[in-house]
Amino acid sequence: GQNIDQPTEMTATEGAIVQINCTYQTSGFNGLFWYQQHAGEAPTFLSYNVLDGLEEKGRFSSFLSRSKGYSYLLLKELQMKDSASYLCAVRDSNYQLIWGAGTKLIIKP
Amino acid sequence: GAGVSQSPRYKVAKRGQDVALRCDPISGHVSLFWYQQALGQGPEFLTYFQNEAQLDKSGLPSDRFFAERPEGSVSTLKIQRTQQEDSAVYLCASSYTGTSDSSYEQYFGPGTRLTVT
């Protein structure tokens, strides 16, 4: 079966750095996405990786290792508004997105 | 509007009632997706349209679920004879290109929270 694993919840301090890991086992791979979802709101796109390596976009970076079935999202200079769920999703061989359950990130002052 | 809109935002239905959920995608977007999201979980794929064609409905949980997009823009997800297990948030997303394009992203609507009592 297809499986995406990410931690259920993480806590970090304002101004610090946090890394959210995602491991996947899917039937085929056509890219990995990270989305942010605030409580009661729609997911919003953060990043896309299809090749191995690091993609940097402002305070957010995303890393991919296809051989290891592994990705992480790195958030720097954390702000209170970064408190949200972070969803990892993999596009499979049918080009459909398989979603993880999300990691709830709690930022403390 | 600039984004994906969905209506109603909240729907309470009695068990056995039929419901219809509407999605207005971003104008010009080719692809439209419906997802079901339970509390504390990621979205689960229901169905996918490319223009008016429903190319994948493998995620629809039963034949009580039906979706259409007759003119390739607005889409409706219909649930017949609702059951308590249908209670969830139903998300609609659209994207500019077809799913095989290399880096398309999906834009999500705010969702419809369905509660079946």
mmCIF file of C-alpha atoms in Angstrom:
data_model
loop_
_atom_site.group_PDB
_atom_site.id
_atom_site.type_symbol
_atom_site.label_atom_id
_atom_site.label_comp_id
_atom_site.label_asym_id
_atom_site.label_seq_id
_atom_site.Cartn_x
_atom_site.Cartn_y
_atom_site.Cartn_z
ATOM 1 C CA GLY A 1 0.000 0.000 0.000
ATOM 2 C CA GLN A 2 0.923 3.640 -0.098
ATOM 3 C CA ASN A 3 2.097 5.309 3.051
ATOM 4 C CA ILE A 4 3.261 8.753 4.094
ATOM 5 C CA ASP A 5 4.603 9.198 7.638
ATOM 6 C CA GLN A 6 5.210 12.431 9.473
ATOM 7 C CA PRO A 7 5.220 13.268 13.197
ATOM 8 C CA THR A 8 1.838 14.080 14.650
ATOM 9 C CA GLU A 9 2.918 17.135 16.615
ATOM 10 C CA MET A 10 6.011 19.245 17.234
ATOM 11 C CA THR A 11 6.709 22.191 19.496
ATOM 12 C CA ALA A 12 9.277 24.921 18.894
ATOM 13 C CA THR A 13 10.187 28.348 20.212
ATOM 14 C CA GLU A 14 9.650 31.651 18.445
ATOM 15 C CA GLY A 15 12.798 32.672 16.574
ATOM 16 C CA ALA A 16 14.201 29.138 16.482
ATOM 17 C CA ILE A 17 14.537 26.589 13.668
ATOM 18 C CA VAL A 18 12.439 23.444 13.257
ATOM 19 C CA GLN A 19 12.701 20.498 10.870
ATOM 20 C CA ILE A 20 9.608 18.455 9.991
ATOM 21 C CA ASN A 21 10.386 15.051 8.495
ATOM 22 C CA CYS A 22 8.343 13.041 6.017
ATOM 23 C CA THR A 23 8.992 9.495 4.814
ATOM 24 C CA TYR A 24 7.035 7.895 2.035
ATOM 25 C CA GLN A 25 6.357 4.602 0.294
ATOM 26 C CA THR A 26 4.271 5.103 -2.825
ATOM 27 C CA SER A 27 3.588 3.392 -6.124
ATOM 28 C CA GLY A 28 5.764 5.619 -8.244
ATOM 29 C CA PHE A 29 7.036 9.112 -7.580
ATOM 30 C CA ASN A 30 6.333 12.273 -9.544
ATOM 31 C CA GLY A 31 7.161 14.961 -7.048
ATOM 32 C CA LEU A 32 6.673 15.854 -3.390
ATOM 33 C CA PHE A 33 4.729 18.823 -2.071
ATOM 34 C CA TRP A 34 4.545 20.597 1.277
ATOM 35 C CA TYR A 35 1.406 22.495 2.226
ATOM 36 C CA GLN A 36 0.584 24.639 5.258
ATOM 37 C CA GLN A 37 -2.885 24.457 6.801
ATOM 38 C CA HIS A 38 -4.083 26.753 9.553
ATOM 39 C CA ALA A 39 -6.918 25.404 11.691
ATOM 40 C CA GLY A 40 -10.225 25.643 9.864
ATOM 41 C CA GLU A 41 -8.627 26.908 6.673
ATOM 42 C CA ALA A 42 -7.628 25.496 3.305
ATOM 43 C CA PRO A 43 -4.142 24.073 2.672
ATOM 44 C CA THR A 44 -1.796 26.525 0.953
ATOM 45 C CA PHE A 45 1.171 25.534 -1.195
ATOM 46 C CA LEU A 46 4.664 25.921 0.284
ATOM 47 C CA SER A 47 7.121 23.953 -1.846
ATOM 48 C CA TYR A 48 7.676 21.333 -4.531
ATOM 49 C CA ASN A 49 10.621 18.928 -4.939
ATOM 50 C CA VAL A 50 11.099 16.470 -7.775
ATOM 51 C CA LEU A 51 14.893 16.178 -7.846
ATOM 52 C CA ASP A 52 17.186 15.347 -4.924
ATOM 53 C CA GLY A 53 18.495 18.272 -2.950
ATOM 54 C CA LEU A 54 17.449 21.404 -1.177
ATOM 55 C CA GLU A 55 14.976 24.016 -2.408
ATOM 56 C CA GLU A 56 15.083 27.292 -0.531
ATOM 57 C CA LYS A 57 12.316 29.847 -0.456
ATOM 58 C CA GLY A 58 12.741 32.593 2.103
ATOM 59 C CA ARG A 59 12.424 31.250 5.642
ATOM 60 C CA PHE A 60 11.270 27.866 4.345
ATOM 61 C CA SER A 61 13.418 25.162 2.748
ATOM 62 C CA SER A 62 12.503 21.673 1.596
ATOM 63 C CA PHE A 63 14.838 18.741 1.030
ATOM 64 C CA LEU A 64 14.309 15.528 -0.913
ATOM 65 C CA SER A 65 16.149 12.199 -1.100
ATOM 66 C CA ARG A 66 14.362 9.907 -3.536
ATOM 67 C CA SER A 67 16.608 6.915 -2.784
ATOM 68 C CA LYS A 68 15.673 7.130 0.887
ATOM 69 C CA GLY A 69 12.022 8.042 0.366
ATOM 70 C CA TYR A 70 12.585 11.017 2.634
ATOM 71 C CA SER A 71 11.906 14.730 2.721
ATOM 72 C CA TYR A 72 12.043 17.458 5.314
ATOM 73 C CA LEU A 73 10.663 20.953 5.627
ATOM 74 C CA LEU A 74 12.919 23.401 7.449
ATOM 75 C CA LEU A 75 11.419 26.537 8.962
ATOM 76 C CA LYS A 76 13.798 29.246 10.148
ATOM 77 C CA GLU A 77 13.246 32.326 12.334
ATOM 78 C CA LEU A 78 9.948 30.929 13.542
ATOM 79 C CA GLN A 79 7.078 33.328 14.023
ATOM 80 C CA MET A 80 3.877 32.802 15.989
ATOM 81 C CA LYS A 81 1.927 32.824 12.719
ATOM 82 C CA ASP A 82 3.793 29.664 11.679
ATOM 83 C CA SER A 83 1.659 27.700 14.137
ATOM 84 C CA ALA A 84 -0.252 25.418 11.776
ATOM 85 C CA SER A 85 -0.349 21.899 10.386
ATOM 86 C CA TYR A 86 2.208 21.026 7.726
ATOM 87 C CA LEU A 87 1.142 18.431 5.187
ATOM 88 C CA CYS A 88 3.488 16.325 3.094
ATOM 89 C CA ALA A 89 2.020 14.961 -0.154
ATOM 90 C CA VAL A 90 3.544 12.723 -2.836
ATOM 91 C CA ARG A 91 2.341 12.529 -6.437
ATOM 92 C CA ASP A 92 2.223 8.883 -7.402
ATOM 93 C CA SER A 93 2.500 7.044 -10.708
ATOM 94 C CA ASN A 94 -1.099 8.025 -11.547
ATOM 95 C CA TYR A 95 -0.220 11.679 -10.916
ATOM 96 C CA GLN A 96 -2.554 11.809 -7.933
ATOM 97 C CA LEU A 97 -1.530 13.297 -4.590
ATOM 98 C CA ILE A 98 -1.176 10.957 -1.620
ATOM 99 C CA TRP A 99 -1.300 12.963 1.599
ATOM 100 C CA GLY A 100 0.229 12.483 5.017
ATOM 101 C CA ALA A 101 -1.867 13.158 8.109
ATOM 102 C CA GLY A 102 0.004 16.378 8.785
ATOM 103 C CA THR A 103 2.294 17.633 11.539
ATOM 104 C CA LYS A 104 0.782 20.113 13.970
ATOM 105 C CA LEU A 105 3.441 22.689 14.795
ATOM 106 C CA ILE A 106 3.032 24.645 18.026
ATOM 107 C CA ILE A 107 5.135 27.776 18.433
ATOM 108 C CA LYS A 108 5.768 29.035 21.960
ATOM 109 C CA PRO A 109 6.942 32.561 22.816
ATOM 110 C CA GLY B 1 -13.095 36.258 -7.100
ATOM 111 C CA ALA B 2 -9.442 35.409 -7.267
ATOM 112 C CA GLY B 3 -9.535 32.119 -5.417
ATOM 113 C CA VAL B 4 -11.448 28.862 -5.247
ATOM 114 C CA SER B 5 -14.808 29.273 -3.549
ATOM 115 C CA GLN B 6 -17.066 26.655 -2.039
ATOM 116 C CA SER B 7 -20.610 26.746 -0.771
ATOM 117 C CA PRO B 8 -22.086 26.236 1.657
ATOM 118 C CA ARG B 9 -19.285 26.644 4.185
ATOM 119 C CA TYR B 10 -21.218 24.623 6.739
ATOM 120 C CA LYS B 11 -23.949 22.073 6.237
ATOM 121 C CA VAL B 12 -25.878 20.081 8.807
ATOM 122 C CA ALA B 13 -27.898 17.202 7.404
ATOM 123 C CA LYS B 14 -30.040 14.591 9.022
ATOM 124 C CA ARG B 15 -29.065 11.013 8.309
ATOM 125 C CA GLY B 16 -30.680 9.923 5.064
ATOM 126 C CA GLN B 17 -30.866 13.391 3.503
ATOM 127 C CA ASP B 18 -29.225 14.232 0.194
ATOM 128 C CA VAL B 19 -26.723 17.104 0.054
ATOM 129 C CA ALA B 20 -25.059 19.042 -2.763
ATOM 130 C CA LEU B 21 -21.760 20.827 -2.325
ATOM 131 C CA ARG B 22 -20.618 23.429 -4.841
ATOM 132 C CA CYS B 23 -17.137 24.396 -5.978
ATOM 133 C CA ASP B 24 -16.195 27.404 -8.118
ATOM 134 C CA PRO B 25 -12.596 26.930 -9.278
ATOM 135 C CA ILE B 26 -10.221 29.662 -10.352
ATOM 136 C CA SER B 27 -11.239 30.832 -13.816
ATOM 137 C CA GLY B 28 -9.324 29.034 -16.557
ATOM 138 C CA HIS B 29 -8.109 26.196 -14.372
ATOM 139 C CA VAL B 30 -8.225 22.910 -16.232
ATOM 140 C CA SER B 31 -8.066 20.462 -13.348
ATOM 141 C CA LEU B 32 -10.476 20.169 -10.434
ATOM 142 C CA PHE B 33 -10.175 17.837 -7.455
ATOM 143 C CA TRP B 34 -12.449 16.867 -4.582
ATOM 144 C CA TYR B 35 -11.010 15.683 -1.276
ATOM 145 C CA GLN B 36 -12.486 14.539 2.014
ATOM 146 C CA GLN B 37 -10.634 15.577 5.161
ATOM 147 C CA ALA B 38 -11.402 14.105 8.561
ATOM 148 C CA LEU B 39 -10.370 15.970 11.696
ATOM 149 C CA GLY B 40 -6.635 15.702 12.305
ATOM 150 C CA GLN B 41 -5.998 13.900 9.024
ATOM 151 C CA GLY B 42 -4.695 14.848 5.625
ATOM 152 C CA PRO B 43 -7.020 15.171 2.633
ATOM 153 C CA GLU B 44 -8.195 11.926 1.029
ATOM 154 C CA PHE B 45 -8.647 11.989 -2.744
ATOM 155 C CA LEU B 46 -12.202 11.521 -3.980
ATOM 156 C CA THR B 47 -12.316 12.414 -7.664
ATOM 157 C CA TYR B 48 -10.603 14.401 -10.433
ATOM 158 C CA PHE B 49 -11.850 16.305 -13.477
ATOM 159 C CA GLN B 50 -9.918 17.611 -16.438
ATOM 160 C CA ASN B 51 -12.253 20.176 -17.954
ATOM 161 C CA GLU B 52 -15.660 18.441 -18.037
ATOM 162 C CA ALA B 53 -14.272 14.920 -18.113
ATOM 163 C CA GLN B 54 -14.161 12.940 -14.884
ATOM 164 C CA LEU B 55 -10.879 11.094 -15.332
ATOM 165 C CA ASP B 56 -10.609 9.431 -11.943
ATOM 166 C CA LYS B 57 -13.328 8.643 -9.424
ATOM 167 C CA SER B 58 -11.496 5.862 -7.658
ATOM 168 C CA GLY B 59 -11.620 7.650 -4.302
ATOM 169 C CA LEU B 60 -15.391 7.971 -4.057
ATOM 170 C CA PRO B 61 -16.239 5.814 -1.024
ATOM 171 C CA SER B 62 -19.566 4.471 -2.262
ATOM 172 C CA ASP B 63 -22.128 4.828 -5.012
ATOM 173 C CA ARG B 64 -23.905 7.365 -2.814
ATOM 174 C CA PHE B 65 -21.242 9.865 -3.871
ATOM 175 C CA PHE B 66 -21.510 11.510 -7.258
ATOM 176 C CA ALA B 67 -19.639 14.462 -8.799
ATOM 177 C CA GLU B 68 -20.113 16.428 -11.981
ATOM 178 C CA ARG B 69 -18.575 19.351 -13.830
ATOM 179 C CA PRO B 70 -20.825 19.658 -16.875
ATOM 180 C CA GLU B 71 -19.364 22.807 -18.452
ATOM 181 C CA GLY B 72 -15.798 22.395 -17.296
ATOM 182 C CA SER B 73 -15.952 25.094 -14.628
ATOM 183 C CA VAL B 74 -18.269 24.807 -11.597
ATOM 184 C CA SER B 75 -18.438 21.385 -9.986
ATOM 185 C CA THR B 76 -20.962 19.799 -7.645
ATOM 186 C CA LEU B 77 -20.364 16.921 -5.264
ATOM 187 C CA LYS B 78 -23.586 15.176 -4.329
ATOM 188 C CA ILE B 79 -24.007 12.759 -1.465
ATOM 189 C CA GLN B 80 -27.189 10.745 -1.354
ATOM 190 C CA ARG B 81 -28.719 9.233 1.781
ATOM 191 C CA THR B 82 -26.049 10.748 4.026
ATOM 192 C CA GLN B 83 -24.597 8.653 6.837
ATOM 193 C CA GLN B 84 -22.807 9.752 9.996
ATOM 194 C CA GLU B 85 -19.480 8.534 8.618
ATOM 195 C CA ASP B 86 -19.846 11.115 5.827
ATOM 196 C CA SER B 87 -19.231 13.897 8.383
ATOM 197 C CA ALA B 88 -16.010 15.614 7.310
ATOM 198 C CA VAL B 89 -14.668 18.685 5.564
ATOM 199 C CA TYR B 90 -14.970 18.445 1.797
ATOM 200 C CA LEU B 91 -12.218 20.350 0.017
ATOM 201 C CA CYS B 92 -12.165 21.378 -3.601
ATOM 202 C CA ALA B 93 -8.921 22.277 -5.364
ATOM 203 C CA SER B 94 -8.085 23.447 -8.861
ATOM 204 C CA SER B 95 -4.926 23.740 -10.889
ATOM 205 C CA TYR B 96 -4.038 25.501 -14.109
ATOM 206 C CA THR B 97 -2.695 22.490 -15.937
ATOM 207 C CA GLY B 98 -3.332 18.809 -16.212
ATOM 208 C CA THR B 99 -1.869 16.539 -13.567
ATOM 209 C CA SER B 100 1.047 15.336 -15.675
ATOM 210 C CA ASP B 101 2.572 18.774 -15.903
ATOM 211 C CA SER B 102 5.844 18.881 -14.053
ATOM 212 C CA SER B 103 5.257 21.368 -11.288
ATOM 213 C CA TYR B 104 1.577 22.190 -11.047
ATOM 214 C CA GLU B 105 0.270 23.168 -7.661
ATOM 215 C CA GLN B 106 -3.276 22.869 -6.422
ATOM 216 C CA TYR B 107 -5.186 25.839 -5.055
ATOM 217 C CA PHE B 108 -7.686 24.910 -2.385
ATOM 218 C CA GLY B 109 -11.046 26.344 -1.467
ATOM 219 C CA PRO B 110 -12.037 26.918 2.173
ATOM 220 C CA GLY B 111 -13.997 23.671 2.301
ATOM 221 C CA THR B 112 -17.500 22.679 3.303
ATOM 222 C CA ARG B 113 -17.858 21.223 6.785
ATOM 223 C CA LEU B 114 -20.578 18.583 6.626
ATOM 224 C CA THR B 115 -22.116 17.298 9.832
ATOM 225 C CA VAL B 116 -24.580 14.431 9.614
ATOM 226 C CA THR B 117 -26.765 14.010 12.689
#
